[in-house]
Structures are given as structure tokens and as C-alpha cells.
mmCIF file of C-alpha atoms in Angstrom:
data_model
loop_
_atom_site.group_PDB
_atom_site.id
_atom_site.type_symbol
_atom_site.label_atom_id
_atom_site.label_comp_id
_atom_site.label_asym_id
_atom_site.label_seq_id
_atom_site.Cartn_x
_atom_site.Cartn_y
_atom_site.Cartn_z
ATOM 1 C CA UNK A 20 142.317 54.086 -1.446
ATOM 2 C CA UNK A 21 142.916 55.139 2.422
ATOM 3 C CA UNK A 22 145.116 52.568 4.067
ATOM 4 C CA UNK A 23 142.575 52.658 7.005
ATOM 5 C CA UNK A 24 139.929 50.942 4.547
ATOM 6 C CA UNK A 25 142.394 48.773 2.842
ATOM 7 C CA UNK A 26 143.495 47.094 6.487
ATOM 8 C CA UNK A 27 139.739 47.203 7.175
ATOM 9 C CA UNK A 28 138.786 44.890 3.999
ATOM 10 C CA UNK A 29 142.197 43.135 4.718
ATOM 11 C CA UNK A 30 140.820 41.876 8.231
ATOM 12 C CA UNK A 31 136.676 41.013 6.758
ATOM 13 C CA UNK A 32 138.605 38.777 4.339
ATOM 14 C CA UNK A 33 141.320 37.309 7.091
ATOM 15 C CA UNK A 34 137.733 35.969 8.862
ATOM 16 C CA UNK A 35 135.686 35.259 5.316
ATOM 17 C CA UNK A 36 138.449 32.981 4.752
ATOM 18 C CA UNK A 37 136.922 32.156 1.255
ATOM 19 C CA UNK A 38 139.167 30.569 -1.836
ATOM 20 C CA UNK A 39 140.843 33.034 -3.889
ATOM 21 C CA UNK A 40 138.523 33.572 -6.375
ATOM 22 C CA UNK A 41 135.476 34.424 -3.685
ATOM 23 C CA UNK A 42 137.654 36.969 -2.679
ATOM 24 C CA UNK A 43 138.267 38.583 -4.661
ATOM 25 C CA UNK A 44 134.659 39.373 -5.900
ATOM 26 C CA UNK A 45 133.520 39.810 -2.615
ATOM 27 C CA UNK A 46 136.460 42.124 -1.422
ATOM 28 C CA UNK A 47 135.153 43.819 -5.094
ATOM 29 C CA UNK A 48 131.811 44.532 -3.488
ATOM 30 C CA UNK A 49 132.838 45.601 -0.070
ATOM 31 C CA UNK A 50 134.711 47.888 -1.690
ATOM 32 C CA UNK A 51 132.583 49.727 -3.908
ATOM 33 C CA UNK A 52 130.278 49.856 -1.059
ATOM 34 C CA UNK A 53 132.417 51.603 1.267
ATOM 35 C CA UNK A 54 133.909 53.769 -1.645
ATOM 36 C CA UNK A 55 130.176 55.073 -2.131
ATOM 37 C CA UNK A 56 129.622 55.805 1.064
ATOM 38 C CA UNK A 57 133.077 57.666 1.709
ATOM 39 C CA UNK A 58 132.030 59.649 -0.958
ATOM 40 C CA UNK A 59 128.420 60.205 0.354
ATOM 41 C CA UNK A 60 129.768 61.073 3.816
ATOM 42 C CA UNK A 61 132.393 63.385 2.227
ATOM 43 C CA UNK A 62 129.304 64.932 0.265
ATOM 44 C CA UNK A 63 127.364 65.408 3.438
ATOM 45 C CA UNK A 64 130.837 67.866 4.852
ATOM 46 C CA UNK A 65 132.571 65.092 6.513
ATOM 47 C CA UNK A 66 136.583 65.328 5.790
ATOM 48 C CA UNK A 67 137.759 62.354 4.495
ATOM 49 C CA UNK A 68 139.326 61.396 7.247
ATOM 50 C CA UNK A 69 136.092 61.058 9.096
ATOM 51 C CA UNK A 70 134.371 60.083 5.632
ATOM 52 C CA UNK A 71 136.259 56.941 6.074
ATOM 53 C CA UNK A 72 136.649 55.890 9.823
ATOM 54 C CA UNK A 73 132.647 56.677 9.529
ATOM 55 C CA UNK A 74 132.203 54.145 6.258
ATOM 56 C CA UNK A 75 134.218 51.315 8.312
ATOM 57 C CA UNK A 76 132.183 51.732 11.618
ATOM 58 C CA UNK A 77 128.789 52.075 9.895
ATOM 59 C CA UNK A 78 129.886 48.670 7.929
ATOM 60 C CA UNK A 79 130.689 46.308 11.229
ATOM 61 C CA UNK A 80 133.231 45.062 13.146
ATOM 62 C CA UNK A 81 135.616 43.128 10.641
ATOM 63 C CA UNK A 82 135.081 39.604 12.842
ATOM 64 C CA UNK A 83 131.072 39.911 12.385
ATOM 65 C CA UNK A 84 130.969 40.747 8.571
ATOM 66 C CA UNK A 85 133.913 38.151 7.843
ATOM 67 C CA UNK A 86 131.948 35.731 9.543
ATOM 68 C CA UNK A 87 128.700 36.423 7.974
ATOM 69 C CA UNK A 88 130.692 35.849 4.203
ATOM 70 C CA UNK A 89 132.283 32.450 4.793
ATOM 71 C CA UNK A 90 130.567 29.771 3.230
ATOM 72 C CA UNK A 91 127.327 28.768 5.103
ATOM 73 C CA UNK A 92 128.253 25.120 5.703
ATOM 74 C CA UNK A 93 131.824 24.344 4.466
ATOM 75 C CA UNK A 94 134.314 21.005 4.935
ATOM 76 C CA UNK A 95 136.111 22.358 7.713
ATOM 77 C CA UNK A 96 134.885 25.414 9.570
ATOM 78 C CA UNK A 97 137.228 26.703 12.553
ATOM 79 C CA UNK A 98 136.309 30.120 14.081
ATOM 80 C CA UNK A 99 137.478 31.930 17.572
ATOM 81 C CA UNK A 100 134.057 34.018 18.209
ATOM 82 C CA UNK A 101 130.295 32.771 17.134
ATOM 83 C CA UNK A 102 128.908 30.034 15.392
ATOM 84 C CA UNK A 103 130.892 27.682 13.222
ATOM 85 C CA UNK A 104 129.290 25.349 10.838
ATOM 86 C CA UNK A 105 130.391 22.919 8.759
ATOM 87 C CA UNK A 106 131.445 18.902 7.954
ATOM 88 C CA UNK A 107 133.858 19.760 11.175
ATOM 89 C CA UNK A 108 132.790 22.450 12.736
ATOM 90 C CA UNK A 109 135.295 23.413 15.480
ATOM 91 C CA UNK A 110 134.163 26.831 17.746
ATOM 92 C CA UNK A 111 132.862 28.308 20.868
ATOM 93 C CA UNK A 112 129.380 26.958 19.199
ATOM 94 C CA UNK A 113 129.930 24.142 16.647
ATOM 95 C CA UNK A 114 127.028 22.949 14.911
ATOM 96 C CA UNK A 115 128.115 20.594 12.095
ATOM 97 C CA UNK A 116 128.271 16.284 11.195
ATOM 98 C CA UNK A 117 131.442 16.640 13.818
ATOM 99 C CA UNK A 118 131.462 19.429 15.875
ATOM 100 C CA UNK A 119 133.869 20.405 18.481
ATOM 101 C CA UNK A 120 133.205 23.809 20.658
ATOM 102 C CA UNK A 121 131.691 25.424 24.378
ATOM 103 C CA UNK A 122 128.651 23.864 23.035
ATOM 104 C CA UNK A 123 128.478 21.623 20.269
ATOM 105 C CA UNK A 124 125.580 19.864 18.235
ATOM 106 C CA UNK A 125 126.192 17.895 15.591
ATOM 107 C CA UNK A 126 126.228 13.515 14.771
ATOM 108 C CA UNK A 127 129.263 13.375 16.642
ATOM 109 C CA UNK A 128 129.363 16.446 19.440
ATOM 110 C CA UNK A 129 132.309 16.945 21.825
ATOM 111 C CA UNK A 130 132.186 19.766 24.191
ATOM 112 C CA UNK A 131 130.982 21.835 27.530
ATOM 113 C CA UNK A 132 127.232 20.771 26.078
ATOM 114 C CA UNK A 133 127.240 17.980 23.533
ATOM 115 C CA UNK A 134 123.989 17.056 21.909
ATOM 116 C CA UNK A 135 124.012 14.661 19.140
ATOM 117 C CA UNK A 136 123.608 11.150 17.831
ATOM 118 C CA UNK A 137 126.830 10.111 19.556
ATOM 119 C CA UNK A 138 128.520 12.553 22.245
ATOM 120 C CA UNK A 139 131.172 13.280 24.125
ATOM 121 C CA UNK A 140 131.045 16.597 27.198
ATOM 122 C CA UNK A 141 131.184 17.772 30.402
ATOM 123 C CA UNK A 142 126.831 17.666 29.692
ATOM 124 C CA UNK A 143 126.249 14.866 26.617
ATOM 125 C CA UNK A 144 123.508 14.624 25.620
ATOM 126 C CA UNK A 145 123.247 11.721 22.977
ATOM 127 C CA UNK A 146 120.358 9.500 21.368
ATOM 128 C CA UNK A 147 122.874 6.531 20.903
ATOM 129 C CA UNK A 148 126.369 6.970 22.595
ATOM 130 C CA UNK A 149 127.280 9.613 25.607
ATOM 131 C CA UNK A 150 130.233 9.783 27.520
ATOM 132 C CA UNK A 151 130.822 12.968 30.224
ATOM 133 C CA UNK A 152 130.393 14.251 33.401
ATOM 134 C CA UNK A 153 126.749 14.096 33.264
ATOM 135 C CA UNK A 154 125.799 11.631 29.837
ATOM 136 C CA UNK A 155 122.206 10.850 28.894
ATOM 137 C CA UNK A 156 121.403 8.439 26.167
ATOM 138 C CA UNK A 157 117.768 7.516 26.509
ATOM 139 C CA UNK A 158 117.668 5.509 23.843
ATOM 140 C CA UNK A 159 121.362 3.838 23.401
ATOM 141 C CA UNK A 160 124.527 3.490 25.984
ATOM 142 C CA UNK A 161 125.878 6.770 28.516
ATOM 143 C CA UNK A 162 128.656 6.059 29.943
ATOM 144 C CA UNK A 163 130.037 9.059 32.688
ATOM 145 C CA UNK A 164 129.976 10.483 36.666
ATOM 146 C CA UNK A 165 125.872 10.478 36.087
ATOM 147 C CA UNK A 166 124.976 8.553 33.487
ATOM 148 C CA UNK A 167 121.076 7.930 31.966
ATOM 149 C CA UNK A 168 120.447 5.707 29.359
ATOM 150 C CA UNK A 169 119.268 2.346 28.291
ATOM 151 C CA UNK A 170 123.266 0.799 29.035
ATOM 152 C CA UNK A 171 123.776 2.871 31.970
ATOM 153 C CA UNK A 172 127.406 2.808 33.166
ATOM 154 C CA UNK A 173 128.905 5.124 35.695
ATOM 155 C CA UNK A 174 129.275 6.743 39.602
ATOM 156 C CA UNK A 175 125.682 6.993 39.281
ATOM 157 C CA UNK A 176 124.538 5.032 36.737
ATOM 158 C CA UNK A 177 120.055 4.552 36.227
ATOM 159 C CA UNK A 178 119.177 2.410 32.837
ATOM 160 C CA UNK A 179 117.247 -0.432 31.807
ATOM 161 C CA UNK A 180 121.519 -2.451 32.278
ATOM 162 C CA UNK A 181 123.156 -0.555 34.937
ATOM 163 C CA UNK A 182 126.671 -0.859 36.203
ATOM 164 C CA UNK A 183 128.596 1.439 38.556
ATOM 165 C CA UNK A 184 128.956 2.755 41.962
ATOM 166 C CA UNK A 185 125.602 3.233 42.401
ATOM 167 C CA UNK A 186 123.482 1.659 39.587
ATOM 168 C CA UNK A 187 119.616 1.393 39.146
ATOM 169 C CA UNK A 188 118.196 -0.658 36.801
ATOM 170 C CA UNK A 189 116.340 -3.630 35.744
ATOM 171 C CA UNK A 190 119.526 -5.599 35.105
ATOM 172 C CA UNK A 191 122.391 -4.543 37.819
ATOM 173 C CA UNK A 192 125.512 -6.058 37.088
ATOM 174 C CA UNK A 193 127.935 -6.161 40.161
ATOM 175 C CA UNK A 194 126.900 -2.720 40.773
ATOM 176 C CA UNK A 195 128.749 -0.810 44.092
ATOM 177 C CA UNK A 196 125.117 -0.081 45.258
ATOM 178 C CA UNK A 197 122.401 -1.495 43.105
ATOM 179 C CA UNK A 198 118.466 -1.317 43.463
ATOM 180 C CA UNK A 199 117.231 -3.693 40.731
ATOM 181 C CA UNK A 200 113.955 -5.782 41.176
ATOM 182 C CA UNK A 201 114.660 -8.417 43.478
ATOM 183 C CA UNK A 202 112.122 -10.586 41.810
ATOM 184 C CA UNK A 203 113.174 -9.924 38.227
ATOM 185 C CA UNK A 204 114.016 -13.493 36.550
ATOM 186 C CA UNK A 205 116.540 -11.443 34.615
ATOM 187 C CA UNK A 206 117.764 -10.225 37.457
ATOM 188 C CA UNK A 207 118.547 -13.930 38.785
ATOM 189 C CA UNK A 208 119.889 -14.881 35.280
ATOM 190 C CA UNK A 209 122.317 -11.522 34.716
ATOM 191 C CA UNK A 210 123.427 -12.255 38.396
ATOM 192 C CA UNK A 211 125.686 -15.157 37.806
ATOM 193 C CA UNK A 212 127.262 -13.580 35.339
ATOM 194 C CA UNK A 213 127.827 -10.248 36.670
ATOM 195 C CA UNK A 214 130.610 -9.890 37.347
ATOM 196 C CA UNK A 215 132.360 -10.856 33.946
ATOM 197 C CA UNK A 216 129.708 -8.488 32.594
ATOM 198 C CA UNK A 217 130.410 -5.358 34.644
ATOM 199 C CA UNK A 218 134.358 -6.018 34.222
ATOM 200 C CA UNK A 219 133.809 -6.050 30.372
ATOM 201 C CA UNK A 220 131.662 -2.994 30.225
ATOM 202 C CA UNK A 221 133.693 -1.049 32.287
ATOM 203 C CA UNK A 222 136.834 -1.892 30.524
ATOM 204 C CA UNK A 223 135.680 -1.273 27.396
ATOM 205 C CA UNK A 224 133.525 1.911 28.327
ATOM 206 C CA UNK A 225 136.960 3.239 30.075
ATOM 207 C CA UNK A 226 138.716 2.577 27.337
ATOM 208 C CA UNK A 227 136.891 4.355 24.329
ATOM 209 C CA UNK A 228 135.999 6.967 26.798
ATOM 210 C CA UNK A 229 139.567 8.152 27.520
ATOM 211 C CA UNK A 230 140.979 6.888 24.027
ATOM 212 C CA UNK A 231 138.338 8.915 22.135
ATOM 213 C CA UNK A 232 138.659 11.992 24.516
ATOM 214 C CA UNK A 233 142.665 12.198 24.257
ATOM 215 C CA UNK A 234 142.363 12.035 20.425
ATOM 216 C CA UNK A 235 139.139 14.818 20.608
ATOM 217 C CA UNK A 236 141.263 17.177 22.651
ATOM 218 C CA UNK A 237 144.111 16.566 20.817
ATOM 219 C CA UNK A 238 142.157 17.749 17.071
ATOM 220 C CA UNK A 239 140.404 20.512 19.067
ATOM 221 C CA UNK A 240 143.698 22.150 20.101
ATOM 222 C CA UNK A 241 145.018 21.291 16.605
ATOM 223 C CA UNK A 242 142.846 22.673 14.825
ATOM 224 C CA UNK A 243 142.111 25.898 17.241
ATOM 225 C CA UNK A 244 145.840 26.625 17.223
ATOM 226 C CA UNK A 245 145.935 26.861 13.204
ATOM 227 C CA UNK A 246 143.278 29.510 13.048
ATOM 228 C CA UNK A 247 144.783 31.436 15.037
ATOM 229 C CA UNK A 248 148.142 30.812 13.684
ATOM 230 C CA UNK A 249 146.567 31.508 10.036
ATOM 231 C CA UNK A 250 145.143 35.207 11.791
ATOM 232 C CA UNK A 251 148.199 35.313 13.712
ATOM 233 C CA UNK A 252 149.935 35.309 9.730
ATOM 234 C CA UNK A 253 147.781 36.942 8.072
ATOM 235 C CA UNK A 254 147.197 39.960 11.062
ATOM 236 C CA UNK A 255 149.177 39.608 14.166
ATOM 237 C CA UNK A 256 147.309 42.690 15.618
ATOM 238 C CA UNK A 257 143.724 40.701 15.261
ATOM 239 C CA UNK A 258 145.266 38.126 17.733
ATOM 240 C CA UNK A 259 146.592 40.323 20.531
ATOM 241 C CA UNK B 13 112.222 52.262 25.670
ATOM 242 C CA UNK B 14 111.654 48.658 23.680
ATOM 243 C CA UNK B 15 114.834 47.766 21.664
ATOM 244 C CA UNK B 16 114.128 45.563 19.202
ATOM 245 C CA UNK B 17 115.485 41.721 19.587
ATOM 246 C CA UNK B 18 117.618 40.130 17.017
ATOM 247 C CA UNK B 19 115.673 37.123 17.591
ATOM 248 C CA UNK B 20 113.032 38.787 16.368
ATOM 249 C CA UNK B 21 114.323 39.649 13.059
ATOM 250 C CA UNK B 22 116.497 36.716 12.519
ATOM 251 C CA UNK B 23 115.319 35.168 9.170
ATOM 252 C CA UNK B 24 113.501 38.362 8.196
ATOM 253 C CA UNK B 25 115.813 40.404 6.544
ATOM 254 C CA UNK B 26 115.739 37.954 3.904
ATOM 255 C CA UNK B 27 112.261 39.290 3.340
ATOM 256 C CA UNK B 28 113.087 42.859 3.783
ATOM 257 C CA UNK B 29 115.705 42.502 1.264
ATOM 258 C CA UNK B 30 113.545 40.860 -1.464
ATOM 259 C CA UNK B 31 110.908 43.605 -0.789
ATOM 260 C CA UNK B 32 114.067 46.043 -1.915
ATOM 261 C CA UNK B 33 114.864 44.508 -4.610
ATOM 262 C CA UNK B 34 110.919 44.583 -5.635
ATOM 263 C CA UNK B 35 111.525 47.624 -7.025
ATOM 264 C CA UNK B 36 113.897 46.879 -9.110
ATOM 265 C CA UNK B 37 117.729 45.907 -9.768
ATOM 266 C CA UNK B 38 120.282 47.516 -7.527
ATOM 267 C CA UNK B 39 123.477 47.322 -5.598
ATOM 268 C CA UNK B 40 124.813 46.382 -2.080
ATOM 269 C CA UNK B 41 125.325 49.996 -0.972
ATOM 270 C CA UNK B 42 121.838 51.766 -2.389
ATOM 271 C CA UNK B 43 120.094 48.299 -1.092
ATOM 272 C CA UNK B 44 121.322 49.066 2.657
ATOM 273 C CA UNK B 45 120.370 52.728 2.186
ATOM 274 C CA UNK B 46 116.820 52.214 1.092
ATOM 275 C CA UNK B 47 116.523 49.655 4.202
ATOM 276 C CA UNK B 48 118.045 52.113 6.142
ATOM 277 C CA UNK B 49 115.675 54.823 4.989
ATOM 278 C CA UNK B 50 112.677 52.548 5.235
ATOM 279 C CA UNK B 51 112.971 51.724 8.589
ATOM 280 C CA UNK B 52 113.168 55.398 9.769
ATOM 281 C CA UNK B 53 115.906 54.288 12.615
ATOM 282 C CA UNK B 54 113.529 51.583 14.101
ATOM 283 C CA UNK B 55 116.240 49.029 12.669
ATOM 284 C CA UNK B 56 119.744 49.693 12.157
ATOM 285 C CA UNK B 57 121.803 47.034 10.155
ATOM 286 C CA UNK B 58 125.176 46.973 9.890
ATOM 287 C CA UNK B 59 126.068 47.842 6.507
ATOM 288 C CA UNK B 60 128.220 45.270 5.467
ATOM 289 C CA UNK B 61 125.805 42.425 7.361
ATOM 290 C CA UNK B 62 123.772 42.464 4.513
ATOM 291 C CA UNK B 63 126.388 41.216 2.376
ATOM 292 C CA UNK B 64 125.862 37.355 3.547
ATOM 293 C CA UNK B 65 122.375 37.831 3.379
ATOM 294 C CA UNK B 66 122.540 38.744 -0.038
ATOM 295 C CA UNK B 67 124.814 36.075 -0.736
ATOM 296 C CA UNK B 68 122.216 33.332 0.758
ATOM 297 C CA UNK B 69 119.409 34.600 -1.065
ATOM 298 C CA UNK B 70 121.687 34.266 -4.288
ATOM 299 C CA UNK B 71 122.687 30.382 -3.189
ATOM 300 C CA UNK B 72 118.678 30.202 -3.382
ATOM 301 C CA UNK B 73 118.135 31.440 -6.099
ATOM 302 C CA UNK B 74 115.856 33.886 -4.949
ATOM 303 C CA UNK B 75 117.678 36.496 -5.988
ATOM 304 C CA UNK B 76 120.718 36.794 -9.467
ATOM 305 C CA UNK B 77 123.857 38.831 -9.338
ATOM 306 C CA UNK B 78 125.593 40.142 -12.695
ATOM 307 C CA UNK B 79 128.417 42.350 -12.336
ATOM 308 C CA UNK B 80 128.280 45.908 -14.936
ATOM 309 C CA UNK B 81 130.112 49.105 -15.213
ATOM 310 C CA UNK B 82 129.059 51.744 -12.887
ATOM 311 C CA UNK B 83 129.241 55.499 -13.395
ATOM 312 C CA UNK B 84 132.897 55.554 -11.789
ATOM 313 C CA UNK B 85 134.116 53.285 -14.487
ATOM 314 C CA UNK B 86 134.381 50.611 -11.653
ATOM 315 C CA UNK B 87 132.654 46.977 -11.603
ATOM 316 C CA UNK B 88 129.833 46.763 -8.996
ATOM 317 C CA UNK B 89 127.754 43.733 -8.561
ATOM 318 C CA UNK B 90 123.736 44.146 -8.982
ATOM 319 C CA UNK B 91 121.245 42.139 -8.069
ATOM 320 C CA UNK B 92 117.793 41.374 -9.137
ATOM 321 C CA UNK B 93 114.868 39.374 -8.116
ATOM 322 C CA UNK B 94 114.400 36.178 -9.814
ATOM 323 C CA UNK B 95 110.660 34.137 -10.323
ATOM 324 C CA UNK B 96 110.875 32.652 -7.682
ATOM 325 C CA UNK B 97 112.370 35.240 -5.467
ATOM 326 C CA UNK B 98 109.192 37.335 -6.129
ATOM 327 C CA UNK B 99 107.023 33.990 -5.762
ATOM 328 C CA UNK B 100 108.965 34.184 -1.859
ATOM 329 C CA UNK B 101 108.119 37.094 -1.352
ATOM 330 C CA UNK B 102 104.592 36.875 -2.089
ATOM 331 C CA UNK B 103 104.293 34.254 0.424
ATOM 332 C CA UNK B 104 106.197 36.099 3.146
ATOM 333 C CA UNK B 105 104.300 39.070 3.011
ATOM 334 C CA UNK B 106 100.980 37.064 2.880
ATOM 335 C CA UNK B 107 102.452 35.073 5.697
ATOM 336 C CA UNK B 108 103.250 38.685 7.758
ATOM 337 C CA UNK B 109 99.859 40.352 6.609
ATOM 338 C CA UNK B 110 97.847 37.352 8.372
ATOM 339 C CA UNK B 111 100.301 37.805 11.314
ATOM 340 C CA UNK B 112 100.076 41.366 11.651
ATOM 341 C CA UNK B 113 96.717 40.542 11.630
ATOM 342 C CA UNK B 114 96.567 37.650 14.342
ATOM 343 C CA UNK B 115 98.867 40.212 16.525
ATOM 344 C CA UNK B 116 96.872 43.228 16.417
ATOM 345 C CA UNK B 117 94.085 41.139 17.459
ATOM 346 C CA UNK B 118 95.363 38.768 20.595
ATOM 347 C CA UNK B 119 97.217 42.437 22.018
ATOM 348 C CA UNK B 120 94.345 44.417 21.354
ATOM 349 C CA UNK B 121 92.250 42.327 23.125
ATOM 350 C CA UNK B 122 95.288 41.760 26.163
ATOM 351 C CA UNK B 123 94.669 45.078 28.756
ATOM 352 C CA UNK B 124 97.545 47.395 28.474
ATOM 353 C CA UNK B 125 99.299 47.328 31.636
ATOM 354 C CA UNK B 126 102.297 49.796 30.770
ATOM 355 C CA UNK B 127 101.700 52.542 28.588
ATOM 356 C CA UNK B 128 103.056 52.498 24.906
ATOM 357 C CA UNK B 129 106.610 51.743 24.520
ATOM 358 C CA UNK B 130 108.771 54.114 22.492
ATOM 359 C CA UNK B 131 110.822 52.551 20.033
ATOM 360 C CA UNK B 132 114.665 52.608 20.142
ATOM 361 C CA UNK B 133 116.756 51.103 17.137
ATOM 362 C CA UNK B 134 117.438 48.013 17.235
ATOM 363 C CA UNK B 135 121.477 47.452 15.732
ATOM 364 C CA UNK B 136 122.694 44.167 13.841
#
């Protein structure tokens, strides 16, 4: 077999990244595929030369088929291009229970856009917990520069509690700016206390929110770095 | 020209593969040549991107896979349809029968402001 095809399947299985046994079968199959067709080409008046380099580009780029073979939703799933799925899912797109990426969906979501149960992004997007730039939880707490949600706490903070530099709400607790009914018994009752409150919230929020985003960052570029380390092995050429 | 989307297709070449394998059992490589040959151009897969989709319809058990001797003396993996494979693909084609239908009757009905699109390929 032509070396060209053998680096060719070499690379598909570097992304398939399946256990040894997969591979084996699969690399199998690939290969009598693109034997047949090197010999159909070559049948046709190709040289074999052309036969092949015309097999490998009429097959796919190496990253696209690779991808397309790994397991559709496996423990760990850590790509550099596309879609990654999994338990962790870890990609430019992650969709997965946690999922890191650009734009991630998953239970627990960190990234550029996070949508999930309980997120963390530069937009979060979150039915219970969101903390980011710009963190909606319309049902649960947000926490962020803009933050929406039924605990609102932030620069801008609107909820049903809201605390920050500029807070609306029902309940306002020693908000920078607040606009809360002025009439609202609660509001009378949460007023006393306010300041306790806010203190607490924000301490707290500040606390899981940078504690949570260090140790996110930190397993992002972790587990990032091995991929490409294990491409970077396997292929350094795939890296460049 | 109209290209045609991968949006469009996403999801059906589960179906298109099924209707393949209708025929009868066969093999990764003669699979993507009949689909090839079937769509006359309009659709161009990449060869080896049927591979996964074979793959799912096997976790589905829509389709089998047993591996046999070819003529070359080498192993190569066929794959037939199953019951309920065929059962699928009953319901898919009943499912794109009524929507041909539904289509051919809302556009038919919409006036034709631009004049009938070639097709071009569309590559996967």
C-alpha cells in the first residue's frame, strides 16, 4: 500500500481517536474502500499516482471523516475543529452534561455562549445558575456585568432580589442605584436588613464566580493542551 | 445556480442509505457509488462521510454488519438491512412522499418570481 494512503488513514484514525480494537476494524474498512477505488480510478486510465491522491481527496479531509467515526457521545470528548460531544465535552462547540468550548450547551456550560441548567460565559444563559458578562437566569440566580434573573446580582442587576450597582427589583438590597416599589411591605422589611444581605450575596456570588472560573479555565487549557499534545505525538505535521 | 444546503440534508442520508441497502447487502465503497450514481451530481458526499453514518444506523440497529471474504482474498465489512431498518424506512419515505406532496403544492400555488434554478452539487 502507497505511503500517501497509509499517512492518510494514519491521520482519520489520529482524529477517530477510538480504542484499539475500533480501530482497527474501522481502519479495515477505510481501507478496502480506498483500495477499491484506487483500483477503479486506475481502471478508468488514471496512473496510480493520481489513482491514489484522487481516492484520498474524493474520501475527505482526514479531520472531517475522523471526526465523523469517534464515538457519538463518549466520557470525555476533546476536539480542535467542530462539534464535540460527550460526558465532558471540551471544543470550539461543546454540547455534552459538562461542556467547555466558543459556545457550549450542556447541564453545566462554560464558554463565549453558555446555555444550560447552570452556566458560566462571556453570554450565560442558565435556567438555575449564570455567572458572565451578560448572565440570565429567569428562573434561578445570575450573577455578572448584566445580570437577569430571579436573584439578580451585578453592575446592572433586574430580578425579583436585586443587588448591585444599579439593581431593579421587587426586593433591592443596598443596591448602588435601586428602583424597587417604594410601597412594597417587603421592601420595608428587606430594608433593615440590607445591608448584611447585599454583603453576603456579593461575597459569596464573588467568590464561586472567580473560584469556579479559575478552576474552568484551568481544565479547559488542560484538557485543550493534551489533544493537541496527543496529535502533536501522534502527527506533528497535523498541528503546524 | 441553487447549491444545495447541508441543513437540508442533515438527518437524511440516514434514509438515503437505508434505501441502498433496500436492495440488498453491500459494502462501504459500492454503497457510496450507488448514492453517488443515484443522485446524478445533485449531491456529492464525501466518500468516507458515510462511514459514521453507517456506523449510527448500525448503533440502531437499523442496519447489521458481518465481515466476509471478498474477491481479493481481503476482509470487507457488509451490511444489511435489518426489520426494523426496513420498518424505518417505510416510514421515512411515507413521511417524504406526503412532503413532496405538501411542497409541490404550497410552491405551486406561490407565483414564480425568478425563473427555475439550475441545480449545482451540493458537497458534504
Amino acid at each position: 500500500m502507497s505511503r500517501a494512503l497509509q499517512k492518510y488513514l494514519d491521520r482519520v484514525m489520529i482524529y477517530a481517536n477510538r480504542n484499539e480494537k475500533d480501530a482497527a476494524q474501522i481502519r479495515a474498512e477505510l481501507e478496502d474502500h480506498l483500495l477499491k477505488k484506487i483500483a477503479d480510478l486506475e481502471e478508468s486510465g488514471l496512473s496510480r499516482e493520481d489513482a491514489v491522491f484522487g481516492a484520498i481527496e474524493e474520501h475527505g479531509h482526514p479531520r472531517t471523516v475522523g471526526y465523523g467515526l469517534r464515538k457519538r457521545f463518549s466520557w470525555v470528548d476533546v476536539r480542535t475543529h467542530g462539534t464535540a460531544r460527550g460526558f465532558v465535552a471540551v471544543g470550539p462547540k461543546a454540547v455534552g452534561i459538562i461542556a467547555m468550548g466558543g459556545v457550549a450547551f450542556g447541564l453545566f456550560a462554560f464558554g463565549g455562549l453558555a446555555v444550560g441548567l447552570i452556566t458560566f460565559g462571556g453570554l450565560a444563559l442558565a435556567a438555575l445558575f449564570s455567572f458572565g458578562g451578560l448572565s440570565a437566569a429567569v428562573f434561578g440566580y445570575a450573577y455578572g456585568g448584566f445580570a437577569l434573573g430571579l436573584v439578580a446580582v451585578g453592575g446592572f442587576a433586574c430580578g425579583l432580589i436585586a443587588t448591585g450597582g444599579m439593581a431593579i427589583g421587587l426586593i433591592v438590597p443596598q443596591a448602588g442605584t435601586s428602583i424597587a416599589p417604594q410601597n412594597s411591605s417587603l421592601y420595608t422589611q428587606y430594608l433593615q436588613d440590607s445591608f448584611l444581605m447585599s454583603r453576603q450575596i456579593t461575597v459569596i456570588s464573588t467568590f464561586l464566580f472567580w473560584g469556579t472560573l479559575v478552576i474552568l479555565i484551568l481544565t479547559y487549557l488542560v484538557l485543550t493542551k493534551m489533544e493537541y499534545h496527543r496529535i502533536n505525538r501522534a502527527d506533528p505535521k497535523l498541528v503546524d | 445556480m441553487v447549491r444545495l444546503r447541508k441543513q437540508t440534508l442533515d438527518g437524511n442520508v440516514e434514509t438515503l442509505l437505508l434505501a441502498i441497502l433496500e436492495a440488498g447487502p453491500s459494502y462501504g465503497y459500492a454503497i457510496a457509488k450507488e448514492l453517488n450514481q443515484r443522485c446524478q451530481g445533485i449531491l456529492q458526499l464525501g466518500e468516507g462521510t458515510i462511514y459514521p453514518v453507517l456506523h449510527r444506523l448500525e448503533e440502531k440497529k437499523l442496519i447489521s454488519a458481518k465481515w466476509r471474504l471478498a474477491g481479493n482474498g481481503r476482509e470487507r465489512k457488509y451490511y444489511r438491512l435489518t426489520a426494523r431498518g426496513r420498518k424505518a424506512l417505510v416510514t421515512n419515505r411515507q413521511q417524504w412522499q406526503m412532503l413532496g406532496v405538501v411542497m409541490r403544492r404550497v410552491l405551486k400555488s406561490t407565483k414564480n418570481l425568478s425563473p427555475k434554478p439550475q441545480l449545482k452539487g451540493a458537497t458534504i
